[in-house]
Every structure is written in structure tokens, then in C-alpha cells.
Short mmCIF file of C-alpha atoms and ligand atoms in Angstrom, two decimals:
data_model
loop_
_atom_site.label_atom_id
_atom_site.label_comp_id
_atom_site.label_asym_id
_atom_site.label_seq_id
_atom_site.Cartn_x
_atom_site.Cartn_y
_atom_site.Cartn_z
CA MET G 1 18.19 15.20 -14.93
CA ASN G 2 14.88 16.56 -13.33
CA ILE G 3 13.00 13.80 -11.55
CA TYR G 4 9.35 14.81 -11.01
CA SER G 5 6.47 13.04 -8.90
CA VAL G 6 3.40 12.93 -10.90
CA ARG G 7 0.13 12.04 -8.49
CA MET G 8 -3.85 10.98 -9.49
CA ARG G 9 -6.50 10.93 -7.84
CA ALA G 10 -10.22 10.62 -8.49
CA THR G 11 -13.83 11.13 -6.71
CA ASP G 12 -17.36 9.89 -7.69
CA GLY G 13 -20.02 13.01 -7.30
CA GLN G 14 -19.82 13.07 -3.26
CA GLY G 15 -16.59 13.70 -3.44
CA ARG G 16 -15.79 9.81 -2.28
CA HIS G 17 -12.48 8.25 -3.17
CA LEU G 18 -11.97 6.26 -6.20
CA SER G 19 -8.47 5.80 -7.25
CA GLY G 20 -5.13 7.19 -6.87
CA MET G 21 -1.54 6.86 -8.72
CA GLU G 22 1.76 8.08 -8.43
CA ARG G 23 4.77 7.97 -10.86
CA LEU G 24 8.14 8.90 -9.98
CA ILE G 25 9.68 9.85 -13.54
CA PHE G 26 12.02 11.68 -15.50
CA GLU G 27 11.27 15.19 -16.66
CA GLU G 28 10.52 13.16 -20.59
CA ASP G 29 7.85 10.63 -19.55
CA VAL G 30 5.97 13.45 -17.79
CA SER G 31 3.55 14.13 -20.57
CA MET G 32 3.12 10.44 -21.87
CA THR G 33 2.99 9.52 -17.73
CA LEU G 34 -0.43 12.20 -17.42
CA GLN G 35 -2.07 10.55 -20.28
CA ALA G 36 -1.50 7.14 -18.72
CA LEU G 37 -2.56 8.23 -15.33
CA TYR G 38 -5.71 10.02 -16.99
CA GLN G 39 -7.03 7.34 -18.57
CA ARG G 40 -6.53 4.74 -15.69
CA ALA G 41 -8.39 7.85 -14.42
CA TRP G 42 -11.37 7.53 -16.48
CA HIS G 43 -12.03 3.88 -15.89
CA TYR G 44 -13.93 4.65 -12.89
CA GLU G 45 -16.22 6.74 -14.22
CA PRO G 46 -15.05 9.76 -11.92
CA HIS G 47 -17.05 13.49 -11.32
CA ASN G 48 -13.47 14.83 -11.11
CA VAL G 49 -9.29 13.97 -11.82
CA TYR G 50 -7.48 15.89 -9.75
CA ILE G 51 -3.65 15.54 -10.93
CA THR G 52 -0.14 17.35 -9.12
CA VAL G 53 3.24 17.68 -11.25
CA GLU G 54 5.60 18.17 -8.39
CA LYS G 55 9.36 18.77 -9.32
CA ILE G 56 11.40 16.41 -6.79
CA ASP G 57 14.69 18.47 -5.14
CA GLN G 58 15.84 15.53 -2.73
CA GLU G 59 18.13 13.19 -3.84
CA ILE G 60 16.26 9.40 -4.57
CA THR G 61 16.50 6.65 -2.38
CA VAL G 62 17.31 3.19 -4.08
CA VAL G 63 15.22 -0.20 -2.17
CA PRO G 64 15.17 -3.58 -3.73
CA VAL G 65 11.65 -4.30 -3.94
CA LEU G 66 10.13 -7.81 -1.49
CA ARG G 67 10.43 -11.77 -2.72
CA ILE G 68 6.92 -12.12 -2.88
CA ARG G 69 4.70 -15.49 -1.94
CA SER G 70 1.78 -17.27 -2.16
CA GLU G 71 0.24 -18.52 0.33
CA ILE G 72 0.45 -22.20 1.07
CA HIS G 73 -2.65 -24.05 -0.45
CA THR G 74 -3.17 -26.32 2.58
CA SER G 75 -7.02 -25.54 3.49
CA SER G 76 -9.15 -23.13 1.14
CA SER G 77 -11.98 -22.28 4.35
CA ARG G 78 -10.90 -17.88 5.20
CA SER G 79 -10.52 -19.06 8.73
CA GLY G 80 -7.71 -21.67 6.99
CA VAL G 81 -5.99 -18.59 5.06
CA ARG G 82 -6.61 -16.21 8.01
CA ASN G 83 -4.14 -18.49 10.20
CA GLN G 84 -1.77 -18.73 7.98
CA ALA G 85 -1.31 -14.73 7.72
CA ARG G 86 -1.65 -15.00 11.80
CA GLU G 87 1.40 -17.80 11.72
CA ILE G 88 3.95 -15.21 9.52
CA LEU G 89 2.62 -12.35 11.75
CA LEU G 90 3.44 -14.48 14.88
CA ASP G 91 6.90 -15.10 13.41
CA ALA G 92 7.06 -10.94 13.58
CA HIS G 93 6.72 -11.33 16.93
CA ILE G 94 3.78 -9.28 16.68
CA GLU G 95 1.14 -10.17 19.78
CA MET G 96 -1.63 -12.96 19.82
CA ASP G 97 -3.87 -10.21 20.82
CA VAL G 98 -2.64 -7.40 18.64
CA ILE G 99 -3.03 -9.75 15.40
CA ASP G 100 -6.66 -10.78 16.97
CA TYR G 101 -7.56 -7.09 17.25
CA ALA G 102 -6.01 -6.25 13.78
CA PHE G 103 -7.61 -8.76 12.16
CA SER G 104 -10.98 -7.37 13.96
CA LEU G 105 -10.93 -3.71 13.19
CA LEU G 106 -10.36 -4.65 9.35
CA ASP G 107 -13.25 -6.69 9.81
CA GLN G 108 -15.49 -3.77 10.77
CA GLY G 109 -13.91 -0.71 8.83
CA PRO G 110 -10.45 0.41 10.82
CA ALA G 111 -12.03 4.76 10.99
CA ALA G 112 -13.07 6.75 14.00
CA GLY G 113 -17.09 5.29 13.38
CA GLY G 114 -16.00 1.64 11.36
CA GLY G 115 -15.74 1.99 7.68
CA ASN G 116 -12.74 2.15 5.99
CA MET G 117 -10.20 4.81 6.56
CA ARG G 118 -7.87 7.58 4.43
CA GLY G 119 -4.38 5.63 5.23
CA ALA G 120 -3.45 3.04 7.28
CA VAL G 121 -3.57 1.97 11.77
CA LEU G 122 -0.90 2.43 13.39
CA LEU G 123 -0.53 -0.32 15.51
CA THR G 124 1.76 -0.87 18.32
CA LYS G 125 2.99 -4.94 18.11
CA ARG G 126 2.58 -5.60 22.42
CA SER G 127 0.21 -3.65 24.06
CA GLY G 128 -1.90 -3.35 20.50
CA ARG G 129 -2.08 0.46 21.13
CA ARG G 130 -3.37 2.92 17.66
CA LEU G 131 -0.22 5.71 17.59
CA GLU G 132 -2.25 7.75 14.23
CA PRO G 133 -3.21 11.06 14.91
CA ASP G 134 -5.98 11.16 12.85
CA LYS G 135 -8.63 8.01 12.79
CA ASP G 136 -10.34 8.41 9.93
CA ARG G 137 -7.25 9.33 7.99
CA GLY G 138 -4.58 7.28 8.72
CA VAL G 139 -1.22 7.71 7.64
CA ARG G 140 -0.31 7.13 3.95
CA THR G 141 2.99 5.77 2.05
CA LEU G 142 3.69 8.36 -0.68
CA ARG G 143 6.62 9.41 -2.87
CA VAL G 144 7.19 5.52 -3.96
CA ASP G 145 7.35 3.90 -7.72
CA ILE G 146 9.35 1.59 -9.40
CA HIS G 147 12.94 2.87 -10.61
CA PRO G 148 11.29 3.73 -14.47
CA GLU G 149 14.51 1.14 -16.33
CA ASP G 150 12.47 -2.00 -13.74
CA ARG G 151 9.60 -1.42 -14.78
CA GLU G 152 8.67 -3.93 -17.48
CA ARG G 153 11.07 -6.05 -15.33
CA LEU G 154 9.23 -5.64 -12.63
CA HIS G 155 5.78 -6.90 -14.63
CA VAL G 156 7.14 -9.63 -16.52
CA ALA G 157 9.18 -11.24 -13.70
CA LEU G 158 5.17 -10.64 -11.86
CA VAL G 159 3.15 -12.26 -14.38
CA GLN G 160 5.79 -15.05 -14.89
CA GLN G 161 5.62 -16.04 -10.90
CA GLY G 162 1.43 -16.07 -11.63
CA PHE G 163 0.92 -12.71 -10.61
CA PRO G 164 -0.43 -10.87 -13.13
CA HIS G 165 -3.48 -8.27 -10.90
CA PRO G 166 -2.11 -4.14 -11.54
CA ARG G 167 -3.14 -4.17 -7.90
CA THR G 168 -0.03 -7.06 -6.49
CA GLN G 169 1.88 -4.65 -8.17
CA ASP G 170 1.02 -1.28 -6.70
CA ALA G 171 0.19 -3.14 -3.27
CA LEU G 172 3.58 -4.63 -3.25
CA ILE G 173 5.74 -1.36 -3.96
CA LEU G 174 4.07 0.81 -1.57
CA ALA G 175 4.50 -2.34 0.69
CA THR G 176 8.34 -2.50 0.07
CA LYS G 177 8.59 1.62 0.94
CA THR G 178 6.24 0.64 4.12
CA LEU G 179 8.46 -1.62 5.57
CA TRP G 180 12.25 -0.10 5.06
CA ALA G 181 10.44 2.85 6.79
CA GLY G 182 10.44 1.19 9.70
CA VAL G 183 7.22 -0.49 10.26
CA ILE G 184 7.58 -4.20 11.66
CA ALA G 185 4.79 -6.09 9.99
CA GLU G 186 1.84 -4.59 7.13
CA LEU G 187 -1.39 -6.53 6.93
CA GLY G 188 -3.63 -5.19 4.50
CA TRP G 189 -7.12 -6.38 2.30
CA SER G 190 -8.89 -3.87 -0.06
CA ASP G 191 -12.04 -2.03 0.56
CA ASP G 192 -13.31 -3.07 -3.08
CA PRO G 193 -16.33 -6.20 -2.48
CA ASP G 194 -14.95 -7.96 -5.96
CA TYR G 195 -10.79 -8.33 -4.53
CA THR G 196 -10.42 -10.57 -1.80
CA THR G 197 -6.86 -11.23 -2.20
CA GLY G 198 -4.72 -9.88 0.60
CA PHE G 199 -1.59 -9.68 2.22
CA VAL G 200 1.14 -9.26 5.04
CA ALA G 201 4.47 -8.26 4.30
CA THR G 202 7.07 -8.76 7.18
CA LYS G 203 10.64 -9.98 7.12
CA GLY G 204 11.72 -8.64 3.45
CA THR G 205 8.72 -10.42 1.88
CA TYR G 206 5.66 -10.41 0.31
CA TRP G 207 3.04 -13.01 1.30
CA ARG G 208 -0.69 -12.38 -0.96
CA PHE G 209 -3.65 -14.32 0.72
CA GLU G 210 -5.93 -15.53 -1.62
CA GLY G 211 -9.94 -15.60 -0.06
CA ILE G 212 -8.80 -13.52 3.18
CA LYS G 213 -11.97 -11.33 3.04
CA GLU G 214 -15.70 -12.67 1.79
CA ALA G 215 -16.32 -11.24 -1.40
CA GLY G 216 -19.40 -8.98 -1.70
CA VAL G 217 -17.42 -6.79 1.81
CA ASN G 218 -16.79 -3.26 1.09
CA VAL G 219 -14.57 -2.29 3.37
CA GLY G 220 -10.58 -3.14 4.70
CA GLY G 221 -7.88 -1.34 4.91
CA ARG G 222 -3.55 -1.21 6.35
CA ILE G 223 -2.38 -2.03 9.40
CA TYR G 224 1.44 -1.37 10.16
CA PHE G 225 2.42 -2.88 13.16
CA VAL G 226 4.66 -1.06 15.12
CA GLU G 227 7.94 -1.04 18.05
CA GLU G 228 5.96 0.33 21.35
CA ASP G 229 8.16 2.66 21.61
CA GLU G 230 7.87 4.27 17.69
CA ASP G 231 9.08 7.95 16.90
CA THR G 232 5.62 8.50 15.62
CA ALA G 233 6.26 12.08 13.98
CA GLU G 234 9.49 10.75 12.65
CA LEU G 235 8.47 7.90 11.20
CA ILE G 236 5.20 9.64 8.94
CA LYS G 237 7.86 12.06 8.24
CA ARG G 238 9.63 8.71 6.22
CA LEU G 239 6.75 7.73 4.89
CA GLN G 240 5.21 10.59 3.67
CA GLN G 241 7.92 12.25 2.46
CA ILE G 242 11.67 10.65 1.83
CA PRO G 243 11.32 9.66 -2.18
CA ILE G 244 11.72 5.98 -3.05
CA TRP G 245 12.53 3.73 -5.92
CA VAL G 246 11.93 0.87 -6.05
CA THR G 247 14.79 -2.08 -7.71
CA VAL G 248 14.34 -5.58 -9.13
N1 COA U 301 -7.71 6.60 0.01
C1 COA U 301 -8.39 7.72 0.59
N2 COA U 301 -8.80 8.88 0.48
C2 COA U 301 -7.22 9.92 -0.29
C3 COA U 301 -6.44 8.94 -1.22
C4 COA U 301 -6.61 7.67 -0.71
N3 COA U 301 -5.72 6.60 -1.07
N4 COA U 301 -4.95 9.46 -1.04
C5 COA U 301 -6.07 10.62 -1.47
N5 COA U 301 -6.83 10.65 -0.61
C6 COA U 301 -7.82 11.93 -0.77
C7 COA U 301 -8.12 12.53 0.94
O1 COA U 301 -9.75 12.86 1.38
C8 COA U 301 -7.22 13.37 1.29
O2 COA U 301 -7.70 14.33 1.95
P1 COA U 301 -6.54 13.72 3.53
O3 COA U 301 -5.30 14.20 3.20
O4 COA U 301 -7.30 14.86 4.46
O5 COA U 301 -6.73 12.36 3.25
C9 COA U 301 -7.49 13.96 -0.59
O6 COA U 301 -7.51 13.10 -1.23
C10 COA U 301 -6.23 14.78 -0.73
O7 COA U 301 -4.60 13.98 -0.46
P2 COA U 301 -3.14 14.65 -0.80
O8 COA U 301 -2.29 13.18 -0.21
O9 COA U 301 -3.15 15.93 -1.09
O10 COA U 301 -3.45 13.83 -2.60
P3 COA U 301 -2.14 13.82 -3.75
O11 COA U 301 -3.00 14.67 -4.67
O12 COA U 301 -1.43 14.30 -3.44
O13 COA U 301 -2.68 12.45 -4.50
C11 COA U 301 -2.43 9.90 -4.22
C12 COA U 301 -1.86 11.14 -3.56
C13 COA U 301 -4.48 9.26 -4.71
C14 COA U 301 -1.62 9.36 -5.71
C15 COA U 301 -1.83 9.16 -2.81
O14 COA U 301 -2.96 8.83 -2.07
C16 COA U 301 -1.88 7.35 -3.84
O15 COA U 301 -3.58 7.06 -3.74
N6 COA U 301 -1.37 6.68 -4.64
C17 COA U 301 -1.35 5.65 -4.25
C18 COA U 301 -0.13 5.14 -4.63
C19 COA U 301 -0.03 3.55 -5.43
O16 COA U 301 -0.16 2.90 -5.61
N7 COA U 301 1.31 3.51 -5.80
C20 COA U 301 2.02 2.34 -6.72
C21 COA U 301 3.51 2.63 -6.33
S1 COA U 301 3.55 1.71 -8.07
P1 AMP U 302 -7.24 -0.27 -1.32
O1 AMP U 302 -6.49 -1.33 -2.06
O2 AMP U 302 -6.48 0.43 -2.78
O3 AMP U 302 -8.34 -0.75 -2.30
O4 AMP U 302 -7.12 -0.09 0.16
C1 AMP U 302 -7.61 -0.38 0.42
C2 AMP U 302 -7.41 0.56 1.68
O5 AMP U 302 -5.87 0.30 2.64
C3 AMP U 302 -7.79 1.99 2.00
O6 AMP U 302 -8.99 2.60 2.28
C4 AMP U 302 -6.81 2.74 3.04
O7 AMP U 302 -7.44 3.01 3.77
C5 AMP U 302 -5.66 2.13 2.90
N1 AMP U 302 -4.95 2.65 1.78
C6 AMP U 302 -4.78 3.35 0.77
N2 AMP U 302 -3.83 3.56 0.15
C7 AMP U 302 -3.03 3.75 1.33
C8 AMP U 302 -1.33 4.14 0.74
N3 AMP U 302 -0.92 4.62 -0.01
N4 AMP U 302 -1.11 4.19 2.19
C9 AMP U 302 -1.23 3.91 3.66
N5 AMP U 302 -2.88 3.56 3.42
C10 AMP U 302 -3.62 3.26 2.04
#
């Protein structure tokens, strides 16, 4: 059966990105998916909505979803929450200085002149060098979705575990591909001022951290920690081009 990538992105009157979504689906589901993505875009009161439908000619690689865990609530302060995230990154052999730098990038906005990027930072784990070719664009994880037959099962499993927010599911799926592609660990939080939950993904687990950023802050982003001698071009190719179906 033919498989398609259906993508939506919505922008405001100034051309700023509001929302994006990608589905990898069977041909028979294309028209239903177009409707669902259009509806999702409409929620953001967009000026323009761009829809792309593209046939996938490659074999789709199947990858099991990361385990999901919430941080242990030993502390309710932001610094306490961040210390737990730091511990997990240290355990993944990321240098302390590099972890501090990553937090400061996300606090300031990691784009070249401050502010939000359009993708992720690639940061080497020991010397903290930025490898992404364009520091405003960054690198995006694309061509990934939950397997159509597992969509409902993943949703039910996440709700049962106490993670009903659609953002959690989207970030979990993206992080599953990001680690599969060879990224050692990922740290991220949203630029949405009302959404203060962030995450660290590494070693097969996606850790959620509520209150990792202050409410009202409109900067955020994603840091992909990579090996010192990472082949950047190959990594970017895997992140952007190889189609992945995540399974439960
Ligand atoms: N953030 C900010 N700007 C974005 C963006 C994002 N996530 N995605 C696209 N854009 C803007 C950029 O200006 C981009 O230009 P650039 O490549 O110079 O940065 C422009 O839109 C065109 O990007 P392109 O990659 O051609 O868009 P696309 O039509 O192929 O759609 C998206 C890509 C929007 C689907 C993808 O970026 C995205 O957001 N994916 C999210 C997937 C997701 O949440 N999956 C969950 C799995 S269930
Ligand atoms: P969000 O979690 O959707 O609010 O996005 C927060 C930040 O993560 C954005 O400002 C981008 O810098 C980055 N980002 C968003 N989507 C992707 C993606 N698909 N791949 C890599 N980085 C992304």
C-alpha cells in the first residue's frame, strides 16, 4: 500500500510560525488526515496554512517508542527540577559546563541574535561546540509519526500513565527518532509562555520536568547533544530524511 507524508504548517500575518504537524499514513487515510490537520491549524487562528502531501518512496524504519517517566517530586522549585534534569544529562556523560551552557542557551533563546530558532541546536558533549550550519534555523527532526495501527494504543497508554497533553505525545515521538538517529541526549522546552513542562530524552527514556521554565517566558528550544567527532552531514540526513514509524 502507498504511504504518504502529510504536513501542515500555519503562520500568522507576519509569516511567523504558529504550528506544524506531520503524519505518515496509508493512502486511504490521506483525505481524513488533511481535514484533521486543517482543523488543528485553525485552532491557532492562522493567516496562512500550508499543506504538503508527498509520497514516500523509501522503506519505513520501525522504532520502539521511548519509555516515559516524570521527574521524582523531591523539590518543587525550578532550580530543584533543573538539578534533576542535570543529573540525567551528567549520567549520559555530558560535561557539566556543556549542560550549564545548554540551559543558558534555552533561557536566552538559542538563535544567533537571541530569540527562538526554527529547529534544534547540535551541541558537542565535551567541548560544547555548536555544529548546526545555520544558528537561526537549526536542525529539524522530520519524517516521523506513530505507526497508524498504534496511534490509539499510545494515546490510551499515555493517558493511563497521567500524560494526556498532546504536546507530550508529539515531543515523545520526535525524541524517539532523534535518539534513534544518533543524538546522545536531548534537552528541550517550549517557547509557548503558558507551557512550562520540559524534557530530557536519553538512553531509551523520555523524562518530563514540570516547571523547568518560568511561566510567561516566550523563549525555548531544543538542544541535541552529540559526539565530539559527529559526522554532522550524515546526522542531519538521518534526522531529516529517513522515514520512521514509532511503535508501542
Ligand atoms: N518551527 C519554526 N518554523 C518552522 C518549523 C518549526 N517547527 N517548521 C517549518 N517552519 C518554517 C520555517 O520558516 C521553514 O523554513 P526553513 O526551512 O528555512 O526554516 C518553513 O516553515 C518551511 O519549512 P519546511 O520544512 O519546508 O516545512 P514543511 O511544510 O515540510 O513542514 C513541519 C514541516 C511544519 C511539519 C515540521 O517542521 C514540524 O513542525 N513538524 C512537527 C512534527 C511533529 O510534531 N510531529 C509529531 C509526531 S506525531
Ligand atoms: P515547541 O516545543 O513546538 O514549542 O518548539 C520549541 C522549539 O523547538 C522551537 O522553537 C524550535 O526551535 C524547536 N523545534 C520545534 N520543532 C522541531 C523539530 N521538529 N525538530 C527540531 N527542533 C524543533
